Each structure stands twice: as structure tokens, then as C-alpha cells.
Backbone as numpy.savetxt, mean C-alpha at the origin, in Angstrom:
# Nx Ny Nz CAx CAy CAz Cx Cy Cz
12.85 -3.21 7.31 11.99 -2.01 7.31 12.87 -0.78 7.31
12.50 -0.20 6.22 13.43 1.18 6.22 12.97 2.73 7.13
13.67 2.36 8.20 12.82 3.69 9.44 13.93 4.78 9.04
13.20 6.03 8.89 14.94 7.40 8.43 14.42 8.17 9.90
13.82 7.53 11.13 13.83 8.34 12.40 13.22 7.51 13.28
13.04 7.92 14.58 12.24 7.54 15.56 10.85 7.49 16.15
10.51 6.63 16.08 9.22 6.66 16.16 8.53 6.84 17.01
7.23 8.35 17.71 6.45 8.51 17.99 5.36 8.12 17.96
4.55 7.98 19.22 2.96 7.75 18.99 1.94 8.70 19.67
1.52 9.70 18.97 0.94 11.11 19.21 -0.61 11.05 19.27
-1.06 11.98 19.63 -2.87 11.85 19.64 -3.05 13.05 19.48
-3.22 13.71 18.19 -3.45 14.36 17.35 -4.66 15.06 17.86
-5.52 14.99 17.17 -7.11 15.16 17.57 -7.89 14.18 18.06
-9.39 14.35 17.78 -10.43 13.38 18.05 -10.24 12.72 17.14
-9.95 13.08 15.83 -10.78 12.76 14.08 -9.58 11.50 14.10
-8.48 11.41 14.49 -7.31 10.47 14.08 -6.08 10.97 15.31
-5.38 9.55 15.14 -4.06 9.45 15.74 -3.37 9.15 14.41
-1.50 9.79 14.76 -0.74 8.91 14.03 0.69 8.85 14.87
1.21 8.16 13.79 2.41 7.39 14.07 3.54 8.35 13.28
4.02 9.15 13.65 5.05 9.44 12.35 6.50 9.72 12.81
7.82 9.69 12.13 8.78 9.44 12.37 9.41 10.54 12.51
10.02 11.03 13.60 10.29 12.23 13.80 11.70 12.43 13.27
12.33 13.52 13.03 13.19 14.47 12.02 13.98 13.40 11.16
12.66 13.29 10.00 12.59 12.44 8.85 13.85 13.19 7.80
13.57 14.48 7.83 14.67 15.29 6.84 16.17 15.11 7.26
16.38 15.55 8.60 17.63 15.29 9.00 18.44 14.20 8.91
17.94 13.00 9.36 18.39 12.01 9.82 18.40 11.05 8.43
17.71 11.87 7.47 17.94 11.28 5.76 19.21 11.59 5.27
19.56 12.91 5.64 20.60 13.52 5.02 22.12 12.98 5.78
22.48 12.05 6.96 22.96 11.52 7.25 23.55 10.00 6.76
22.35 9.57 6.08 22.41 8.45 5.89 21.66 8.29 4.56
22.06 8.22 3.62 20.79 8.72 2.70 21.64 7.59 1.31
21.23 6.74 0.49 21.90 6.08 -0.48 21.12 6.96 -1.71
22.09 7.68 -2.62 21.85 8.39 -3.87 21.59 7.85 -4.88
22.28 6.20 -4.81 21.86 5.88 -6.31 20.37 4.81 -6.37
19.56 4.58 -5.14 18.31 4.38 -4.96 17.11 5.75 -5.07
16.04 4.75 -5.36 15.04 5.47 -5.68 14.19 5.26 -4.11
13.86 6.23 -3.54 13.34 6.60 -2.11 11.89 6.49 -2.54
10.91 6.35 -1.58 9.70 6.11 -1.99 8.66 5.49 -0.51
8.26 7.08 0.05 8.01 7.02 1.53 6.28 7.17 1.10
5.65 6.05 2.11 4.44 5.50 2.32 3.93 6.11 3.66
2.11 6.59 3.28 1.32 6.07 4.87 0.80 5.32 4.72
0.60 4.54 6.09 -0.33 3.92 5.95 -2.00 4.80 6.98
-2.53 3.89 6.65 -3.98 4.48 6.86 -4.88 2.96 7.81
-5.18 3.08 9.08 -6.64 1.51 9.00 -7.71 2.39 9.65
-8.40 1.59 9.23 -9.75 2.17 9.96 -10.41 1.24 11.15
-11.52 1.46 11.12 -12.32 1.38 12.70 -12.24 -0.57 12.63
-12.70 -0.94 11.45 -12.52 -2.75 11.01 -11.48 -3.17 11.47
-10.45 -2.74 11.48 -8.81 -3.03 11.38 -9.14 -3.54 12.99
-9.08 -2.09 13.73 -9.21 -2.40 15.04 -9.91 -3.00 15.88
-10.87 -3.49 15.29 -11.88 -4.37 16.34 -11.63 -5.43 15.25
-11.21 -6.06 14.60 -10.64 -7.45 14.34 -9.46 -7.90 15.16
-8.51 -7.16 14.95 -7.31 -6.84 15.95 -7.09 -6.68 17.02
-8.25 -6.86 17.98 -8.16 -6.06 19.39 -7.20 -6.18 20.29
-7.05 -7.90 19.95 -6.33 -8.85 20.99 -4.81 -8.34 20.57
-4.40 -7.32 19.90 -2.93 -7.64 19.49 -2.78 -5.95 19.01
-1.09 -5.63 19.34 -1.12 -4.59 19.27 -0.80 -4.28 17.32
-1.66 -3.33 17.19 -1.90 -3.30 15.79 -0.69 -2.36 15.16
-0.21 -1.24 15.89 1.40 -0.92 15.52 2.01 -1.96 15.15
2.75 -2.62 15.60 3.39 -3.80 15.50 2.59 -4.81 14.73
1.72 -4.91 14.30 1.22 -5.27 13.54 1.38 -5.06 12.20
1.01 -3.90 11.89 1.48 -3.07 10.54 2.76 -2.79 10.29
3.67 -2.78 11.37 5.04 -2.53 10.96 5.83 -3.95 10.67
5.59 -5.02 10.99 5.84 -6.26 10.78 5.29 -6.32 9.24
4.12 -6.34 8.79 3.91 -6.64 7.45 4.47 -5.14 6.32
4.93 -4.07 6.72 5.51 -3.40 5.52 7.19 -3.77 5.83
7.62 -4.33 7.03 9.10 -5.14 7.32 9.00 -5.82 5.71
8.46 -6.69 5.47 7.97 -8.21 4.39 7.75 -7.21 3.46
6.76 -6.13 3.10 6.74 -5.15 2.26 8.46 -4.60 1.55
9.09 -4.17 2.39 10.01 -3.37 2.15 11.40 -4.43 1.81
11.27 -6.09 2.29 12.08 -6.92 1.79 11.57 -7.08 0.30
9.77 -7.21 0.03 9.86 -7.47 -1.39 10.48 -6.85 -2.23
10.70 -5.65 -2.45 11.06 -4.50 -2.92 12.84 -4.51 -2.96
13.21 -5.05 -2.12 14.86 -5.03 -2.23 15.24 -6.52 -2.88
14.38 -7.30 -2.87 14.89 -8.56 -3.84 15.33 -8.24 -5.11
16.80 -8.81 -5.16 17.45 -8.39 -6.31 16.58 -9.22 -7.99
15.02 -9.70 -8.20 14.49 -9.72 -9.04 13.56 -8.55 -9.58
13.66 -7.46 -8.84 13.22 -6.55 -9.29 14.30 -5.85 -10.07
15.14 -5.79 -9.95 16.37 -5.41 -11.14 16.69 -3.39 -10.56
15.86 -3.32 -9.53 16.43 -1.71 -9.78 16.54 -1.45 -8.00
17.02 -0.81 -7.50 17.48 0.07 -6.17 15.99 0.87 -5.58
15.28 0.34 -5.42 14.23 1.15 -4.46 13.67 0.49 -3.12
13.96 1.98 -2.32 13.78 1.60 -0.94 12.49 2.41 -0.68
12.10 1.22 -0.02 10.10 1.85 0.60 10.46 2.17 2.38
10.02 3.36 2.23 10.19 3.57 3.89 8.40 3.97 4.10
8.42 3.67 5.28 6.83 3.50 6.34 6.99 5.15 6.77
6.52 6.45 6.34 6.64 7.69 7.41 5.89 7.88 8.08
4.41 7.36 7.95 3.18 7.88 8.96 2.39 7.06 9.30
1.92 6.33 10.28 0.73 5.37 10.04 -0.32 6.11 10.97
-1.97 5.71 10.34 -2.68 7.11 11.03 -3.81 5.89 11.46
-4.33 5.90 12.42 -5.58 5.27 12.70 -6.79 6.64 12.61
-7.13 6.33 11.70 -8.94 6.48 11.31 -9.65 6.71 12.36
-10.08 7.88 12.96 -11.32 7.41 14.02 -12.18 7.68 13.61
-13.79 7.77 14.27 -15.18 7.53 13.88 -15.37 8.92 13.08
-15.15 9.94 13.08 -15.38 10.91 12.59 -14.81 10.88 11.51
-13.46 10.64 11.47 -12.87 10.69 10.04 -13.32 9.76 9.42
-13.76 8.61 9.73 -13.77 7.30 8.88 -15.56 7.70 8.59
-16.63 8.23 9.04 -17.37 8.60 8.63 -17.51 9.83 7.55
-16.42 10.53 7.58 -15.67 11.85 6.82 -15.78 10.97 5.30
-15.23 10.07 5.32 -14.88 9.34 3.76 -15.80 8.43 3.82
-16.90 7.90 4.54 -18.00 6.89 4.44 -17.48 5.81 4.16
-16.96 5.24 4.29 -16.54 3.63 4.69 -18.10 2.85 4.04
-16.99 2.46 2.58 -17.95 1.52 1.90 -17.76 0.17 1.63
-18.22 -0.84 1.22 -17.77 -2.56 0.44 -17.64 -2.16 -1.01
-18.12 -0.90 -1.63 -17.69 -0.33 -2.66 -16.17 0.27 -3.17
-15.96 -0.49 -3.85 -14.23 -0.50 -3.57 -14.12 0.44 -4.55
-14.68 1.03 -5.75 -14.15 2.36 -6.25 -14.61 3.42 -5.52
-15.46 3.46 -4.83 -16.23 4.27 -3.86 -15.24 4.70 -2.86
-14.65 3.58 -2.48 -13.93 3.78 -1.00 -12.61 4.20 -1.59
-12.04 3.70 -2.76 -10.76 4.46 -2.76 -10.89 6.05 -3.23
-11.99 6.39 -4.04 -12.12 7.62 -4.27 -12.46 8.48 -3.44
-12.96 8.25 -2.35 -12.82 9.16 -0.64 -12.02 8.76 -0.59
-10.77 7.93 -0.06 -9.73 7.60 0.16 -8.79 8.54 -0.29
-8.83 8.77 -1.29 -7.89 9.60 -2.01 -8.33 10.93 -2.37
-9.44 11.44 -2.15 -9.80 12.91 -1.48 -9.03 13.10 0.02
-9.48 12.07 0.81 -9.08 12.52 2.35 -7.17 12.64 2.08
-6.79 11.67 1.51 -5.28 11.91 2.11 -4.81 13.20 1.23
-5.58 13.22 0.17 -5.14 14.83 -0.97 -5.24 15.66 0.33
-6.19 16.03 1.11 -6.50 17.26 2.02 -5.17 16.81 3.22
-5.06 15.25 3.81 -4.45 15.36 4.72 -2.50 15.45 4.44
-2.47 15.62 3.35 -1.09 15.16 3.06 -0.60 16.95 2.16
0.49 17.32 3.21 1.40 17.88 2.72 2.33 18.23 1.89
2.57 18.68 0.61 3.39 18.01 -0.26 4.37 17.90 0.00
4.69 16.75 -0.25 6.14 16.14 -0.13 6.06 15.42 1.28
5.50 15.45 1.95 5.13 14.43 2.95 5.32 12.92 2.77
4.91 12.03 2.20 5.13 10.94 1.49 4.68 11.27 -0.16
4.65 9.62 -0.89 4.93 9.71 -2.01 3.55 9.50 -2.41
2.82 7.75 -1.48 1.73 7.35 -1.48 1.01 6.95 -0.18
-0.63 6.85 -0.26 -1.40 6.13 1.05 -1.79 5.16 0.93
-1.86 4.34 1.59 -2.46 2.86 1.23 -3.39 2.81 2.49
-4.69 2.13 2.62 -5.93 2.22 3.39 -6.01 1.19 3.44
-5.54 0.36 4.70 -6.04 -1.05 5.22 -7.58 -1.44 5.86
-7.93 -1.90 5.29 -9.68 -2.67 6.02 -10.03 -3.81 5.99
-10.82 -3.80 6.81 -11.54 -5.94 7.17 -12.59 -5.51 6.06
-13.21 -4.78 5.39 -14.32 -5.05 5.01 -14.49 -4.85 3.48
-15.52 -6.02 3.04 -15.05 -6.62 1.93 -15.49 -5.32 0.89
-14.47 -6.02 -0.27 -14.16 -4.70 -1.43 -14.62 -5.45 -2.58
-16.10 -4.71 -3.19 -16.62 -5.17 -3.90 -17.19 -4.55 -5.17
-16.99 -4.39 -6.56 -17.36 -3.94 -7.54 -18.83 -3.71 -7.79
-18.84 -2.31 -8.43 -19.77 -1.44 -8.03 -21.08 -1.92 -8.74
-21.22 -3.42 -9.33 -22.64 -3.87 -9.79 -22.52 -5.32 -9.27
-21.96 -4.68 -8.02 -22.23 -6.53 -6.94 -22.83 -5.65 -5.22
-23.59 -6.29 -4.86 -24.81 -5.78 -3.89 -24.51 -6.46 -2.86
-24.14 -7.97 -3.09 -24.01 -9.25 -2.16 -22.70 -9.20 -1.65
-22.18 -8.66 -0.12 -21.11 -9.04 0.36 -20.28 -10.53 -0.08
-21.14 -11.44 0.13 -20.91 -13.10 -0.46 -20.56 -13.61 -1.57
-21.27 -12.80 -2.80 -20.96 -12.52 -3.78 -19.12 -13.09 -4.01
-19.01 -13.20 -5.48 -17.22 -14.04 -5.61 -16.61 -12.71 -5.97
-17.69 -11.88 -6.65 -17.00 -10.48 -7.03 -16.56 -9.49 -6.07
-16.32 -9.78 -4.51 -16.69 -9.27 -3.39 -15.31 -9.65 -2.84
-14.46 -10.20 -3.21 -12.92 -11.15 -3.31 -11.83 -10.48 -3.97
-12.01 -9.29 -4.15 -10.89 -8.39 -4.51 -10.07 -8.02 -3.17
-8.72 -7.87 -3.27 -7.77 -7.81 -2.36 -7.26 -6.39 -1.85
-7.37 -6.12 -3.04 -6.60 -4.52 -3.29 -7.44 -3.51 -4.47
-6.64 -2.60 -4.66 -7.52 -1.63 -5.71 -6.32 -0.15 -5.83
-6.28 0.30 -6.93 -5.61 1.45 -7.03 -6.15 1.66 -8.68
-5.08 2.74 -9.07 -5.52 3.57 -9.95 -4.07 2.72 -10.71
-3.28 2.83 -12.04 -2.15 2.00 -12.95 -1.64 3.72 -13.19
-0.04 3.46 -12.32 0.82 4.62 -13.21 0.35 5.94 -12.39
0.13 6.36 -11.01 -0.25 7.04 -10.52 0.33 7.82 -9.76
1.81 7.02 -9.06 2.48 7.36 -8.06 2.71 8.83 -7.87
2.89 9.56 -9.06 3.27 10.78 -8.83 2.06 11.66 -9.09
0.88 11.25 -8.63 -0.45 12.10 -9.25 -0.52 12.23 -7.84
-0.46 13.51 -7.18 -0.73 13.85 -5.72 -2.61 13.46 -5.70
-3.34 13.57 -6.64 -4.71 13.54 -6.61 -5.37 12.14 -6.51
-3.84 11.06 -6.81 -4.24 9.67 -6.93 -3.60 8.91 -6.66
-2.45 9.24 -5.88 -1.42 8.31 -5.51 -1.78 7.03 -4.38
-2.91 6.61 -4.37 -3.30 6.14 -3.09 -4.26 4.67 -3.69
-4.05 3.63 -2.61 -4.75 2.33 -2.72 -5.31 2.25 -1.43
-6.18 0.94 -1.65 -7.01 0.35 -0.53 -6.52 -0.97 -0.66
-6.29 -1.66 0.50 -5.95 -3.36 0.86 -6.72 -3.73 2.19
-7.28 -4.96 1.09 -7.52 -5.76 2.38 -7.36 -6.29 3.42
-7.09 -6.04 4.19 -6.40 -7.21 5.63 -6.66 -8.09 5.51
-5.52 -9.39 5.41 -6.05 -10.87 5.17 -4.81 -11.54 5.77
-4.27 -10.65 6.96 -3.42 -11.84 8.24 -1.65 -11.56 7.58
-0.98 -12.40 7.46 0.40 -11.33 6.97 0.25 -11.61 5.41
-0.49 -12.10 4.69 -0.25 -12.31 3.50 -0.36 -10.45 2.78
-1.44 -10.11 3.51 -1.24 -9.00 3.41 -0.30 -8.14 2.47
1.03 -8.64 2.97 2.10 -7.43 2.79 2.61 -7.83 1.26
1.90 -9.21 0.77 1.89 -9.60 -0.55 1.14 -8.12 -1.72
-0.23 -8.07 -0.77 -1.16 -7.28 -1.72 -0.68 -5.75 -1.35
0.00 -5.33 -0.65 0.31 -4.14 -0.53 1.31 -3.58 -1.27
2.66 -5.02 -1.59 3.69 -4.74 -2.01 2.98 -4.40 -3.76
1.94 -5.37 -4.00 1.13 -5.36 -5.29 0.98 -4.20 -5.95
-0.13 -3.62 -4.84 -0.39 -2.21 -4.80 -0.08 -1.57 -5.54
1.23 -1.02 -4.65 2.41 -0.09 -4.80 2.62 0.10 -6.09
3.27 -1.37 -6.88 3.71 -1.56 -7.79 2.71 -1.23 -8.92
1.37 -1.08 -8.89 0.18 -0.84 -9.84 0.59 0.73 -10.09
0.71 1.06 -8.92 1.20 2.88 -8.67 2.38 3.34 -9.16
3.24 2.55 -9.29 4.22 2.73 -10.31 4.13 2.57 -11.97
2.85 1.85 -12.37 2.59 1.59 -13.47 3.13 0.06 -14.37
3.41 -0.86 -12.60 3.64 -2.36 -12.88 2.25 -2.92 -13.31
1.78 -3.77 -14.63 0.87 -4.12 -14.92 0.90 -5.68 -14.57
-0.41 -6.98 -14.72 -0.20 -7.82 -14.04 0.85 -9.00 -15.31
0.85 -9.74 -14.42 2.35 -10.73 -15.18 1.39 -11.20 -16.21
-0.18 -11.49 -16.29 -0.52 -12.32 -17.53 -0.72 -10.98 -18.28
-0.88 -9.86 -18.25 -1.35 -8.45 -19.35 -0.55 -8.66 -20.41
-1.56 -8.30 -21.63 -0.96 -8.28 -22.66 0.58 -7.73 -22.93
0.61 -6.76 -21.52 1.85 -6.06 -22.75 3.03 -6.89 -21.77
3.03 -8.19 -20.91 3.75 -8.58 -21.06 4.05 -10.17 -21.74
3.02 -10.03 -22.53 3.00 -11.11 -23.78 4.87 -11.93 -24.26
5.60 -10.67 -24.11 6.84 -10.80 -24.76 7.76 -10.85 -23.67
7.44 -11.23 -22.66 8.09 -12.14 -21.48 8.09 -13.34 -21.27
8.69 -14.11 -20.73 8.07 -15.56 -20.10 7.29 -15.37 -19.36
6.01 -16.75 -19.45 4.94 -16.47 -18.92 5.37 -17.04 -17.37
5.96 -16.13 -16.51 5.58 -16.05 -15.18 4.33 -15.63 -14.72
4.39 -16.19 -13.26 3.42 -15.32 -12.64 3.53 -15.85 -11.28
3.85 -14.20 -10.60 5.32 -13.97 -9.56 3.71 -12.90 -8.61
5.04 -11.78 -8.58 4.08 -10.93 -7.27 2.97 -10.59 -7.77
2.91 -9.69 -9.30 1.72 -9.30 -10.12 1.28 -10.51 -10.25
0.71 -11.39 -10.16 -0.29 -12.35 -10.81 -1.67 -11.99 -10.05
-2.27 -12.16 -10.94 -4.03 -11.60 -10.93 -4.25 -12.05 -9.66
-4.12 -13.43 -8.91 -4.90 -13.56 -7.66 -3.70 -13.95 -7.05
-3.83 -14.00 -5.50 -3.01 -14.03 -4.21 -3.68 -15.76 -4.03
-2.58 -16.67 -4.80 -2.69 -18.11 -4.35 -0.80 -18.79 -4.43
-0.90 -19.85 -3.65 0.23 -20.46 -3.02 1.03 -21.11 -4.67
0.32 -21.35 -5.81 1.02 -22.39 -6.75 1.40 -20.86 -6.97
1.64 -19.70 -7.31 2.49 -18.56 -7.49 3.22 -18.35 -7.06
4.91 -17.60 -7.37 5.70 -17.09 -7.01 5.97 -16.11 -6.64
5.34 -15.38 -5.39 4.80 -13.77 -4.91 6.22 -13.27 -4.15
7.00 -14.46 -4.01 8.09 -13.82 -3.01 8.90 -13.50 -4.46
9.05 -12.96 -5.11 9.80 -12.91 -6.46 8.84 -11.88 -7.70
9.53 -10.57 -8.29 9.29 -10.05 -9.61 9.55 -10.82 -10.33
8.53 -10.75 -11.76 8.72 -11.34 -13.10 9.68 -10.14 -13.95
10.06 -10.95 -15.10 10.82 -10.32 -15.96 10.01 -8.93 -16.57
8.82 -9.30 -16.57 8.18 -8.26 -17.29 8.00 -7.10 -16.49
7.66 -7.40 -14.78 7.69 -6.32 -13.93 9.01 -5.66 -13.31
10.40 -6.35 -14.20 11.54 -5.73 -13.81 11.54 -4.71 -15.06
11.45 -5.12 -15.97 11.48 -4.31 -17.15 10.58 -2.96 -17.16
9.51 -3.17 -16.57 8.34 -1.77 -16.64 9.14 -0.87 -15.72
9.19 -1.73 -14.14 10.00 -0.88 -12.73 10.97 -0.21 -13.74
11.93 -0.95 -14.07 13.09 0.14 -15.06 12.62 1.06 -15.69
11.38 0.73 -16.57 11.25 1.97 -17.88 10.66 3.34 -17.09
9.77 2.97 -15.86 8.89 3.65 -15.12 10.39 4.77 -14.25
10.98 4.12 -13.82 12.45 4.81 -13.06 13.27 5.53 -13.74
């Protein structure tokens, strides 16, 4: 896990707490590798997170799965130098999480999602937000929680990272596999497409971290050729 400070745990207002790493600037410029690409994350959970979680402290929780996050990312099959650092993690309280209406509508919820952190985020604060929840994320002509269409993991916008208006995903909580669909994410936000997409037709047909669903006959601890090649063109 790439920490560039020490970590605080503050109580902000009513609306939210966060977590953020105190003299992030300084303590970069000490230690700082130039020929990597830097690429600082919040995270975000809401009210679900925490009453699934009760029994366990959910800091440590989240910082354990972007730990696994921030190893995917340094595996030398991604072919390029980028380090993911954790700068803020914010717990959601009832006001805020009613602020963005907390939906099973998963374009719904990332598009408040990504209004709220546009207003809450500073520029240059981090790069992207990612919004962890228990509750299921479901496409916007499925009604039925139960529903198979209701089995989406994650959600973002392709090629976004640097759109302050859209830099932001939603993930499911689903125990540490988690830090599979987050590392996913990310990579959508960079403009990594999935290992079967056409345009990586002219690869070997892997199917590594991008592969369409989060199952065990895949190779998730590992980039495909095609998602080393985009990471490059995208860098």
C-alpha cells in the first residue's frame, strides 16, 4: 500500500467522516519516484458497508483490500510504473448518503456519485473516487433485486480518469475479492477495455484482470497483453 503520510481519523461534520493522510505534499517531495506514474484515490462507503461490517473494523478493512489493489498495479505484467496511493477514505453518513440517494440503480448511483465527489473534491486532491456498497447494482430496465442483471460488480464511465466531472466508479463489496473489481475499475478509468473487446482481437485471447466476470478459471492476479498495451498507449 502506497501511504505518502500519516494517517488521521477526523470527524469532520455530521454529513461524513474521513480518513486522510496528512502532509501528503511534503512528505511526496521527499520520497517521490519520477519515472512512475502517481495516481492518488478516495475511497468512499456508505451506510450498507457499515452495518454489514459491524463486527470488524472497516478502516482496516478497506486498507487491506487497496494493500491487494496497489500490488495489482505493480505486477510487472502490466508493463508500465504506476503507483496507486489511498489519500482519503470518507464514510458516508445519513445525510450525505441521502444527499446522492442511494440507489440498486447503478447508472443512477454512479451519476450522484460523481456529482457529490465533483463538489467534494478539490482540484488536485486525488485523481479518482471509487464508492463501495452492499447493495445490489442493477441496470436501469431490471426492477427485481434477484434478477441475474442485478450481478454487476462494478460500473464506471471508459477513458475518464482525467475528466474531473467523471473520474469516479461504484464497487460492490463482495469480501476481499473486492480489490479484484476495484483494481478493474480503475483500469476502465484509464481507458483499459475488457480482455474479450474487440479491439483486443489482435492479442492472445487471455482473460486476466479485465475479463467480463469475476470467476476463479481466470487469471485476475495478472494483466493481459492487450491491457499492457492500452496502459502504455493511455500513459
Amino acid at each position: 500500500l502506497y501511504l505518502s503520510g500519516r494517517l488521521d481519523f477526523e470527524e469532520k461534520d455530521d454529513t461524513h467522516h474521513h480518513i486522510q493522510l496528512s502532509n501528503t505534499r511534503k512528505r511526496r517531495k521527499l520520497n517521490f519516484d519520477r519515472t512512475a506514474k502517481h495516481v492518488e484515490i478516495l475511497i468512499a462507503y456508505d451506510d450498507s458497508i457499515k452495518e454489514f461490517h459491524s463486527d470488524i473494523d472497516i478502516r482496516s478493512y478497506i486498507l487491506t483490500l487497496f494493500s491487494y489493489v496497489s500490488h495489482l498495479y505493480s505486477d510487472a505484467s502490466i508493463g508500465n510504473n504506476i503507483k496507486i496511493w489511498l489519500v482519503k477514505l470518507v464514510e458516508l453518513g445519513k445525510d450525505l448518503s441521502n444527499e446522492i440517494k442511494l440507489t440498486d440503480n447503478a447508472a443512477d448511483l454512479l451519476s450522484k456519485f460523481c456529482k457529490w465527489q465533483r463538489n467534494y473534491n478539490i482540484p488536485g486532491t486525488y485523481d479518482a473516487a471509487v464508492l463501495l456498497t452492499r447493495i445490489p447494482l442493477c441496470n436501469k430496465h431490471s426492477k427485481n433485486t434477484t434478477d441475474s442483471k442485478c450481478d454487476t460488480l462494478g460500473i464506471t464511465e471508459l477513458g475518464t480518469m482525467c475528466n474531473l466531472t467523471s473520474n469516479c466508479a461504484i464497487v460492490r463489496d463482495n469480501g476481499f475479492a473486492t480489490a479484484f473489481t476495484i483494481a478493474h475499475e480503475i483500469a476502465h478509468l484509464f481507458g483499459i477495455r475488457h480482455d474479450n473487446d474487440k479491439a483486443c482481437l489482435n492479442f492472445n485471447k487471455e482473460q486476466n484482470l479485465m475479463a467480463t466476470s469475476l470467476t476463479f478459471d481466470h487469471n485476475h492476479y495478472k494483466w493481459s497483453n492487450c491491457s499492457r498495451f492500452y496502459f502504455t498507449q493511455y500513459l
